Tab-separated table of C-alpha atoms in Angstrom:
chain	number	residue	atom	x	y	z
W	1	MET	CA	12.407	-16.844	58.633
W	2	ASP	CA	9.746	-16.303	61.226
W	3	LEU	CA	9.882	-18.457	64.353
W	4	LYS	CA	7.199	-16.639	66.294
W	5	ASN	CA	5.076	-19.722	66.744
W	6	LYS	CA	7.975	-21.954	67.768
W	7	LYS	CA	8.783	-23.054	71.311
W	8	ILE	CA	12.348	-24.319	71.468
W	9	VAL	CA	14.519	-25.803	74.248
W	10	VAL	CA	18.270	-25.255	74.036
W	11	LEU	CA	20.602	-27.407	76.088
W	12	GLY	CA	24.257	-26.566	76.737
W	13	LEU	CA	24.461	-22.876	77.488
W	14	ALA	CA	27.560	-22.107	79.606
W	15	ASN	CA	28.540	-18.492	78.825
W	16	LYS	CA	28.598	-15.855	76.072
W	17	ARG	CA	31.131	-17.855	74.052
W	18	SER	CA	28.941	-20.887	73.882
W	19	ILE	CA	27.610	-22.036	70.509
W	20	ALA	CA	24.290	-22.329	72.303
W	21	TRP	CA	24.401	-18.579	72.998
W	22	GLY	CA	24.768	-17.802	69.277
W	23	ILE	CA	21.803	-20.041	68.581
W	24	LEU	CA	19.697	-18.499	71.341
W	25	GLN	CA	20.366	-14.942	70.140
W	26	ASN	CA	19.309	-15.901	66.617
W	27	LEU	CA	16.179	-17.665	67.800
W	28	LYS	CA	15.203	-14.703	69.942
W	29	ALA	CA	15.726	-12.289	67.029
W	30	ARG	CA	13.327	-14.413	64.938
W	31	GLY	CA	10.636	-14.397	67.603
W	32	ALA	CA	10.943	-17.918	69.072
W	33	THR	CA	9.840	-18.706	72.614
W	34	ILE	CA	12.835	-20.142	74.448
W	35	GLY	CA	13.670	-22.494	77.310
W	36	ILE	CA	17.229	-23.069	78.486
W	37	CYS	CA	18.971	-25.991	80.207
W	38	TYR	CA	22.431	-25.776	81.643
W	39	PHE	CA	24.469	-28.807	82.712
W	40	HIS	CA	25.703	-27.929	86.200
W	41	GLN	CA	24.879	-25.598	89.075
W	42	SER	CA	28.276	-23.947	88.679
W	43	ASN	CA	27.065	-22.486	85.352
W	44	LEU	CA	24.069	-20.670	86.904
W	45	LYS	CA	25.829	-17.388	87.682
W	46	ARG	CA	26.774	-17.058	84.009
W	47	VAL	CA	23.553	-18.482	82.561
W	48	LYS	CA	21.072	-16.432	84.631
W	49	PRO	CA	21.872	-12.979	83.171
W	50	LEU	CA	21.934	-14.390	79.629
W	51	ALA	CA	18.601	-16.123	80.123
W	52	GLU	CA	17.111	-12.882	81.415
W	53	GLU	CA	18.644	-10.895	78.530
W	54	ILE	CA	16.767	-12.969	75.973
W	55	GLU	CA	13.665	-13.298	78.163
W	56	ALA	CA	13.725	-17.089	78.328
W	57	ASP	CA	10.508	-18.625	79.650
W	58	PHE	CA	12.588	-20.838	81.911
W	59	TYR	CA	16.171	-21.795	82.627
W	60	ILE	CA	16.902	-24.932	84.658
W	61	GLU	CA	19.760	-27.268	85.543
W	62	ALA	CA	19.605	-30.644	83.791
W	63	ASP	CA	22.297	-33.270	84.121
W	64	VAL	CA	21.577	-35.328	81.021
W	65	THR	CA	23.223	-38.435	82.506
W	66	LYS	CA	20.416	-38.639	85.077
W	67	THR	CA	17.009	-39.777	83.883
W	68	GLU	CA	15.287	-38.088	86.813
W	69	GLU	CA	16.669	-34.697	85.784
W	70	ILE	CA	15.478	-35.149	82.214
W	71	GLU	CA	12.085	-36.135	83.644
W	72	ASN	CA	12.110	-32.880	85.621
W	73	LEU	CA	12.791	-31.020	82.343
W	74	HIS	CA	9.785	-32.897	80.858
W	75	ASN	CA	7.618	-31.724	83.712
W	76	VAL	CA	8.728	-28.114	83.400
W	77	ILE	CA	8.064	-28.045	79.633
W	78	LYS	CA	4.674	-29.702	80.081
W	79	GLU	CA	3.650	-27.224	82.767
W	80	LYS	CA	4.930	-24.147	80.890
W	81	TRP	CA	4.027	-25.045	77.289
W	82	GLY	CA	2.233	-28.362	77.019
W	83	THR	CA	4.117	-29.277	73.859
W	84	PHE	CA	7.096	-27.775	72.108
W	85	ASP	CA	8.575	-27.553	68.598
W	86	GLY	CA	12.337	-27.907	68.720
W	87	LEU	CA	15.289	-29.208	70.669
W	88	VAL	CA	18.895	-28.050	70.430
W	89	HIS	CA	21.532	-30.437	71.817
W	90	SER	CA	24.689	-28.386	72.282
W	91	ILE	CA	26.315	-30.525	74.979
W	92	ALA	CA	29.794	-32.001	74.965
W	93	PHE	CA	32.186	-33.045	77.678
W	94	SER	CA	35.300	-35.129	78.118
W	95	PRO	CA	37.495	-35.163	81.237
W	96	SER	CA	40.389	-32.731	80.783
W	97	GLU	CA	42.982	-35.412	81.407
W	98	GLU	CA	41.762	-37.336	78.314
W	99	PHE	CA	42.972	-34.544	76.032
W	100	ASN	CA	46.518	-34.715	77.362
W	101	LYS	CA	47.378	-38.362	76.773
W	102	ARG	CA	47.893	-40.688	73.835
W	103	PHE	CA	44.592	-42.024	72.578
W	104	HIS	CA	45.321	-45.669	73.398
W	105	GLU	CA	45.899	-44.619	77.012
W	106	CYS	CA	42.291	-43.335	77.471
W	107	SER	CA	40.500	-44.670	80.509
W	108	LYS	CA	37.338	-46.720	80.448
W	109	LYS	CA	35.704	-44.261	82.856
W	110	GLY	CA	36.635	-41.315	80.637
W	111	PHE	CA	35.445	-43.138	77.527
W	112	PHE	CA	32.023	-43.904	78.866
W	113	GLU	CA	31.560	-40.510	80.525
W	114	THR	CA	32.426	-38.756	77.272
W	115	LEU	CA	30.059	-40.889	75.223
W	116	ASP	CA	27.264	-40.679	77.744
W	117	ILE	CA	27.221	-36.881	78.001
W	118	SER	CA	28.210	-36.005	74.417
W	119	ALA	CA	26.258	-38.583	72.439
W	120	PHE	CA	23.892	-40.947	74.251
W	121	SER	CA	22.280	-38.006	76.010
W	122	LEU	CA	20.503	-37.169	72.762
W	123	VAL	CA	18.821	-40.577	72.808
W	124	SER	CA	17.940	-40.167	76.488
W	125	LEU	CA	16.321	-36.801	75.785
W	126	CYS	CA	14.213	-38.251	72.982
W	127	GLN	CA	13.086	-41.192	75.159
W	128	VAL	CA	11.758	-38.901	77.855
W	129	LEU	CA	10.605	-35.833	75.949
W	130	LYS	CA	9.038	-37.404	72.872
W	131	PRO	CA	5.458	-37.332	74.260
W	132	LEU	CA	5.727	-33.514	74.238
W	133	PHE	CA	7.033	-33.196	70.683
W	134	SER	CA	4.661	-31.233	68.393
W	135	ASN	CA	3.931	-32.022	64.767
W	136	ASN	CA	6.900	-31.183	62.509
W	137	PHE	CA	9.278	-31.286	65.475
W	138	SER	CA	12.916	-30.515	64.765
W	139	ILE	CA	16.042	-31.718	66.618
W	140	ILE	CA	19.554	-30.454	65.999
W	141	SER	CA	22.863	-31.377	67.630
W	142	MET	CA	26.392	-29.952	67.369
W	143	THR	CA	29.203	-32.040	65.929
W	144	TYR	CA	32.693	-31.399	64.523
W	145	TYR	CA	34.872	-32.633	61.677
W	146	GLY	CA	37.112	-34.395	64.219
W	147	SER	CA	34.529	-37.201	63.897
W	148	LYS	CA	35.747	-37.851	60.297
W	149	LYS	CA	39.452	-36.968	60.446
W	150	VAL	CA	41.988	-37.120	63.211
W	151	LEU	CA	42.590	-33.910	65.150
W	152	PRO	CA	45.575	-34.613	67.433
W	153	GLY	CA	44.508	-34.105	71.018
W	154	TYR	CA	40.771	-34.283	70.275
W	155	ASN	CA	40.847	-37.942	71.288
W	156	LEU	CA	37.652	-39.270	72.895
W	157	MET	CA	35.637	-36.270	71.732
W	158	GLY	CA	36.250	-37.314	68.148
W	159	VAL	CA	34.819	-40.762	68.911
W	160	ALA	CA	31.822	-39.163	70.700
W	161	LYS	CA	31.124	-36.861	67.729
W	162	ALA	CA	31.279	-39.840	65.365
W	163	ALA	CA	28.748	-41.624	67.573
W	164	LEU	CA	26.540	-38.517	67.679
W	165	GLU	CA	26.473	-38.298	63.888
W	166	SER	CA	25.460	-41.941	63.664
W	167	ILE	CA	22.815	-41.406	66.289
W	168	THR	CA	21.509	-38.507	64.187
W	169	MET	CA	20.983	-40.784	61.210
W	170	TYR	CA	19.337	-43.588	63.165
W	171	LEU	CA	17.042	-41.251	65.080
W	172	ALA	CA	16.071	-39.534	61.807
W	173	HIS	CA	15.155	-42.877	60.328
W	174	ASP	CA	13.309	-44.045	63.430
W	175	LEU	CA	11.425	-40.845	64.176
W	176	GLY	CA	10.684	-39.759	60.633
W	177	ARG	CA	7.431	-41.726	60.603
W	178	ASP	CA	6.277	-39.465	63.419
W	179	GLY	CA	7.122	-36.315	61.451
W	180	ILE	CA	10.208	-35.603	63.542
W	181	ARG	CA	13.362	-34.311	61.835
W	182	VAL	CA	16.867	-34.840	63.204
W	183	ASN	CA	19.946	-33.042	61.910
W	184	ALA	CA	23.448	-32.163	63.026
W	185	ILE	CA	25.528	-29.019	62.511
W	186	SER	CA	29.251	-29.466	62.034
W	187	ALA	CA	30.730	-26.079	62.926
W	188	GLY	CA	34.238	-25.011	62.231
W	189	PRO	CA	36.432	-24.557	65.303
W	190	ILE	CA	35.184	-21.850	67.648
W	191	LYS	CA	36.902	-20.728	70.873
W	192	THR	CA	34.243	-21.937	73.306
W	193	LEU	CA	34.750	-22.919	76.940
W	194	ALA	CA	34.937	-26.566	75.894
W	195	ALA	CA	37.521	-25.879	73.197
W	196	VAL	CA	39.948	-24.198	75.574
W	197	GLY	CA	40.975	-27.635	76.896
W	198	ILE	CA	42.163	-28.838	73.467
W	199	PRO	CA	45.967	-28.597	73.166
W	200	ASN	CA	47.276	-25.826	70.852
W	201	PHE	CA	43.720	-24.733	69.990
W	202	SER	CA	44.646	-21.072	69.248
W	203	THR	CA	47.350	-22.155	66.768
W	204	PHE	CA	44.791	-24.475	65.195
W	205	LEU	CA	42.337	-21.592	64.775
W	206	ASP	CA	44.975	-19.532	62.943
W	207	ASN	CA	45.773	-22.451	60.662
W	208	ILE	CA	42.117	-22.908	59.782
W	209	LYS	CA	41.773	-19.205	58.933
W	210	ASP	CA	44.806	-19.379	56.658
W	211	HIS	CA	43.697	-22.466	54.748
W	212	SER	CA	39.903	-22.325	54.541
W	213	PRO	CA	38.458	-21.209	51.189
W	214	LEU	CA	36.783	-18.201	52.803
W	215	LYS	CA	39.927	-17.265	54.770
W	216	LYS	CA	38.116	-16.822	58.060
W	217	ASN	CA	36.955	-18.565	61.180
W	218	VAL	CA	33.269	-19.108	61.786
W	219	THR	CA	31.359	-17.513	64.649
W	220	ILE	CA	28.605	-18.581	66.981
W	221	GLN	CA	26.333	-16.241	65.004
W	222	ASP	CA	27.059	-18.231	61.839
W	223	VAL	CA	25.953	-21.374	63.596
W	224	GLY	CA	22.876	-19.609	64.928
W	225	ASN	CA	21.793	-18.706	61.385
W	226	LEU	CA	21.935	-22.310	60.265
W	227	ALA	CA	20.261	-23.618	63.442
W	228	SER	CA	17.313	-21.262	62.973
W	229	PHE	CA	16.857	-22.531	59.411
W	230	LEU	CA	16.904	-26.177	60.535
W	231	LEU	CA	14.391	-25.406	63.319
W	232	SER	CA	12.046	-23.576	60.952
W	233	ASP	CA	9.393	-24.959	58.606
W	234	ASN	CA	11.605	-23.889	55.688
W	235	SER	CA	13.647	-27.096	56.279
W	236	SER	CA	10.644	-29.414	56.518
W	237	SER	CA	12.034	-31.991	54.068
W	238	ILE	CA	15.578	-32.082	55.489
W	239	THR	CA	16.539	-34.808	57.937
W	240	GLY	CA	19.309	-37.165	58.892
W	241	GLN	CA	22.101	-34.921	57.609
W	242	VAL	CA	25.285	-33.297	58.909
W	243	HIS	CA	25.353	-29.677	57.735
W	244	TYR	CA	28.715	-27.910	57.597
W	245	VAL	CA	29.214	-24.296	58.594
W	246	ASP	CA	32.991	-24.143	58.560
W	247	ALA	CA	34.158	-21.569	55.984
W	248	GLY	CA	34.776	-24.552	53.692
W	249	ILE	CA	37.713	-26.071	55.592
W	250	SER	CA	36.216	-29.547	55.419
W	251	ILE	CA	36.748	-29.652	51.617
W	252	VAL	CA	40.443	-28.785	51.860
W	253	THR	CA	42.993	-31.630	51.887
W	254	LYS	CA	45.659	-29.855	53.968
């Protein structure tokens, strides 16, 4: 797959363990031109050397809960590229305290913050950036099977991922007439910075490895391979779907 003519913006890079990093490495290897957005200023010291390593055209802070910061991203893309060809939404957040309580005890503030950052932000990005979308534009987001089945402790993030998957379908239907494709990748559990806050996550990883058909955990590189395909013209007739890269664990009943 050749992505040499593709200009792609990836949101959600935090460090070398980020799923976004696996995607960025794959895109770079296939010749894509890259722009990076990170969520908070505190991430800059980790993001800067990674952005320089893959020779990103730009890397900027963008709080996706603030319209003015998405508009700033719009202006940077317009100035640098004019239009672009793909968007990767690899953003998820829920307050740490929401993982350590019973679900019915979740706070309204935590609920709306989780949904705003992890799900509605994809809609916000489309609202502001759509004028810059090229023909055959491709959007992908990152979800997880906790949207379909209960993962104890995943709590509000499971609700947010369910919302994100529904948003994927509705955006695909709405934007399809404009030649824009929208898909989601449901990756198996990966030890990212975000996952560290989930109770007993390391034990959960071992359990997945033992019971998945392929007897392994997936990597950020596995996700990067699928992302590159969905961002390429090879997937030009695929939209509105959730694509699993999880060593087959989602088909297992246990």
